[in-house]
Amino acid sequence: MQPPPPSPIPQAITPPPPPQSTIPIPFPPLSPPPSPPPPSPPPPPIQRSPPPPPRALASPPQSNRHQPRRLRPPSPPPPARVFKQSDKSGLNTGKTVGLVFAGFAAILQICVVAFLVFKRKQLLRMTHTY
């Protein structure tokens, strides 16, 4: 069997020739159309050229990816921040704030209980007098 005949390649769209008439045309109609044909030829080469580079670049990135992975594990982790807490009380700021808050809450609870007991005694005295 014979392969099918190749389809005709579409060529750049060119405007039809201007009708010949006796009226002179002050502006030539051919000046704007020549600019569209030059952009049309570049797209086919652009479409043809990009597929080969990805194929050629497909294998090197894999090898490059393996090399950085081999280089990354040997690098030591950054040194941990060491604070000299032996000079201080040994508690960090968060623990200190938490303990101060807990102490303040406990003092308030004691004050409220004392106030309620005091008022209860006052009310009991008033009811006994009548």
mmCIF file of C-alpha atoms in Angstrom:
data_model
loop_
_atom_site.group_PDB
_atom_site.id
_atom_site.type_symbol
_atom_site.label_atom_id
_atom_site.label_comp_id
_atom_site.label_asym_id
_atom_site.label_seq_id
_atom_site.Cartn_x
_atom_site.Cartn_y
_atom_site.Cartn_z
ATOM 1 C CA MET A 1 0.000 0.000 0.000
ATOM 2 C CA GLN A 2 1.121 3.495 -0.712
ATOM 3 C CA PRO A 3 1.149 6.091 2.050
ATOM 4 C CA PRO A 4 -1.512 8.791 1.694
ATOM 5 C CA PRO A 5 -0.351 11.889 -0.134
ATOM 6 C CA PRO A 6 0.960 14.562 2.217
ATOM 7 C CA SER A 7 -1.571 17.208 3.033
ATOM 8 C CA PRO A 8 -0.808 20.613 1.557
ATOM 9 C CA ILE A 9 1.065 22.792 4.026
ATOM 10 C CA PRO A 10 -0.934 25.950 4.753
ATOM 11 C CA GLN A 11 1.048 28.934 3.720
ATOM 12 C CA ALA A 12 0.927 32.376 5.215
ATOM 13 C CA ILE A 13 -2.318 34.159 4.563
ATOM 14 C CA THR A 14 -1.740 36.853 2.009
ATOM 15 C CA PRO A 15 -4.331 39.430 1.059
ATOM 16 C CA PRO A 16 -5.812 39.119 -2.416
ATOM 17 C CA PRO A 17 -4.310 41.457 -4.970
ATOM 18 C CA PRO A 18 -6.045 44.817 -5.014
ATOM 19 C CA PRO A 19 -8.533 45.255 -7.850
ATOM 20 C CA GLN A 20 -7.089 47.285 -10.644
ATOM 21 C CA SER A 21 -9.086 50.410 -11.121
ATOM 22 C CA THR A 22 -8.601 53.831 -12.588
ATOM 23 C CA ILE A 23 -9.015 55.590 -9.238
ATOM 24 C CA PRO A 24 -5.599 56.297 -7.679
ATOM 25 C CA ILE A 25 -5.234 55.075 -4.100
ATOM 26 C CA PRO A 26 -3.206 57.476 -1.923
ATOM 27 C CA PHE A 27 -2.156 54.832 0.666
ATOM 28 C CA PRO A 28 -0.661 51.569 -0.530
ATOM 29 C CA PRO A 29 -2.726 48.667 0.879
ATOM 30 C CA LEU A 30 0.290 46.325 0.877
ATOM 31 C CA SER A 31 2.186 48.023 3.717
ATOM 32 C CA PRO A 32 0.124 46.579 6.643
ATOM 33 C CA PRO A 33 -0.221 42.986 5.292
ATOM 34 C CA PRO A 34 3.532 42.242 5.008
ATOM 35 C CA SER A 35 3.930 42.502 8.793
ATOM 36 C CA PRO A 36 1.607 39.519 9.597
ATOM 37 C CA PRO A 37 3.454 36.977 7.376
ATOM 38 C CA PRO A 38 6.817 37.252 9.228
ATOM 39 C CA PRO A 39 5.297 36.219 12.594
ATOM 40 C CA SER A 40 3.653 33.148 11.051
ATOM 41 C CA PRO A 41 6.898 31.313 10.043
ATOM 42 C CA PRO A 42 8.497 31.455 13.552
ATOM 43 C CA PRO A 43 5.757 29.406 15.313
ATOM 44 C CA PRO A 44 6.516 26.151 13.421
ATOM 45 C CA PRO A 45 10.232 26.238 14.379
ATOM 46 C CA ILE A 46 9.292 27.069 17.973
ATOM 47 C CA GLN A 47 6.961 24.079 18.046
ATOM 48 C CA ARG A 48 9.640 21.842 16.566
ATOM 49 C CA SER A 49 12.528 23.044 18.734
ATOM 50 C CA PRO A 50 11.039 22.768 22.277
ATOM 51 C CA PRO A 51 10.390 18.993 22.226
ATOM 52 C CA PRO A 52 14.083 18.020 21.754
ATOM 53 C CA PRO A 53 15.444 20.151 24.658
ATOM 54 C CA PRO A 54 13.129 18.556 27.244
ATOM 55 C CA ARG A 55 14.225 15.117 26.051
ATOM 56 C CA ALA A 56 17.858 16.143 26.197
ATOM 57 C CA LEU A 57 17.392 17.848 29.576
ATOM 58 C CA ALA A 58 15.288 15.019 30.978
ATOM 59 C CA SER A 59 18.215 12.811 31.943
ATOM 60 C CA PRO A 60 20.652 15.461 33.332
ATOM 61 C CA PRO A 61 18.190 16.817 35.924
ATOM 62 C CA GLN A 62 17.734 13.308 37.281
ATOM 63 C CA SER A 63 21.462 12.894 37.691
ATOM 64 C CA ASN A 64 21.696 16.416 39.099
ATOM 65 C CA ARG A 65 18.911 15.604 41.505
ATOM 66 C CA HIS A 66 20.787 12.587 42.791
ATOM 67 C CA GLN A 67 23.980 14.575 43.331
ATOM 68 C CA PRO A 68 22.407 17.282 45.541
ATOM 69 C CA ARG A 69 20.688 14.564 47.546
ATOM 70 C CA ARG A 70 24.057 12.980 48.156
ATOM 71 C CA LEU A 71 25.537 16.332 49.110
ATOM 72 C CA ARG A 72 22.718 17.400 51.444
ATOM 73 C CA PRO A 73 22.861 14.600 54.054
ATOM 74 C CA PRO A 74 26.572 15.091 54.869
ATOM 75 C CA SER A 75 25.967 18.762 55.676
ATOM 76 C CA PRO A 76 25.628 19.028 59.459
ATOM 77 C CA PRO A 77 22.407 20.488 60.875
ATOM 78 C CA PRO A 78 22.629 24.049 62.148
ATOM 79 C CA PRO A 79 23.775 24.235 65.763
ATOM 80 C CA ALA A 80 20.939 24.397 68.270
ATOM 81 C CA ARG A 81 20.537 27.647 70.133
ATOM 82 C CA VAL A 82 21.989 27.274 73.578
ATOM 83 C CA PHE A 83 20.832 29.733 76.207
ATOM 84 C CA LYS A 84 22.798 30.130 79.391
ATOM 85 C CA GLN A 85 20.024 29.396 81.853
ATOM 86 C CA SER A 86 22.328 28.374 84.674
ATOM 87 C CA ASP A 87 22.898 32.064 85.468
ATOM 88 C CA LYS A 88 19.138 32.646 85.655
ATOM 89 C CA SER A 89 16.489 30.784 87.622
ATOM 90 C CA GLY A 90 16.474 27.949 85.107
ATOM 91 C CA LEU A 91 12.986 28.712 83.720
ATOM 92 C CA ASN A 92 12.326 30.083 80.317
ATOM 93 C CA THR A 93 10.080 33.088 79.764
ATOM 94 C CA GLY A 94 6.962 31.060 79.002
ATOM 95 C CA LYS A 95 7.229 29.020 82.174
ATOM 96 C CA THR A 96 7.856 32.146 84.236
ATOM 97 C CA VAL A 97 4.799 33.905 82.809
ATOM 98 C CA GLY A 98 2.688 30.791 83.373
ATOM 99 C CA LEU A 99 3.734 30.480 87.004
ATOM 100 C CA VAL A 100 3.097 34.178 87.662
ATOM 101 C CA PHE A 101 -0.371 33.859 86.123
ATOM 102 C CA ALA A 102 -1.165 30.750 88.183
ATOM 103 C CA GLY A 103 -0.019 32.487 91.371
ATOM 104 C CA PHE A 104 -2.088 35.569 90.592
ATOM 105 C CA ALA A 105 -5.173 33.409 89.930
ATOM 106 C CA ALA A 106 -4.685 31.536 93.214
ATOM 107 C CA ILE A 107 -4.400 34.795 95.184
ATOM 108 C CA LEU A 108 -7.591 36.105 93.570
ATOM 109 C CA GLN A 109 -9.466 32.911 94.450
ATOM 110 C CA ILE A 110 -8.356 33.166 98.070
ATOM 111 C CA CYS A 111 -9.479 36.795 98.210
ATOM 112 C CA VAL A 112 -12.906 35.970 96.737
ATOM 113 C CA VAL A 113 -13.446 33.104 99.189
ATOM 114 C CA ALA A 114 -12.437 35.326 102.110
ATOM 115 C CA PHE A 115 -14.815 38.057 100.920
ATOM 116 C CA LEU A 116 -17.708 35.584 100.613
ATOM 117 C CA VAL A 117 -17.054 34.158 104.099
ATOM 118 C CA PHE A 118 -16.940 37.681 105.558
ATOM 119 C CA LYS A 119 -20.257 38.642 103.915
ATOM 120 C CA ARG A 120 -21.873 35.399 105.069
ATOM 121 C CA LYS A 121 -20.937 36.167 108.674
ATOM 122 C CA GLN A 122 -22.336 39.699 108.316
ATOM 123 C CA LEU A 123 -25.637 38.353 107.007
ATOM 124 C CA LEU A 124 -25.872 35.746 109.770
ATOM 125 C CA ARG A 125 -25.311 38.426 112.470
ATOM 126 C CA MET A 126 -28.035 40.610 111.002
ATOM 127 C CA THR A 127 -30.578 37.805 110.947
ATOM 128 C CA HIS A 128 -29.830 36.837 114.558
ATOM 129 C CA THR A 129 -30.374 40.356 115.855
ATOM 130 C CA TYR A 130 -34.009 40.449 114.733
#
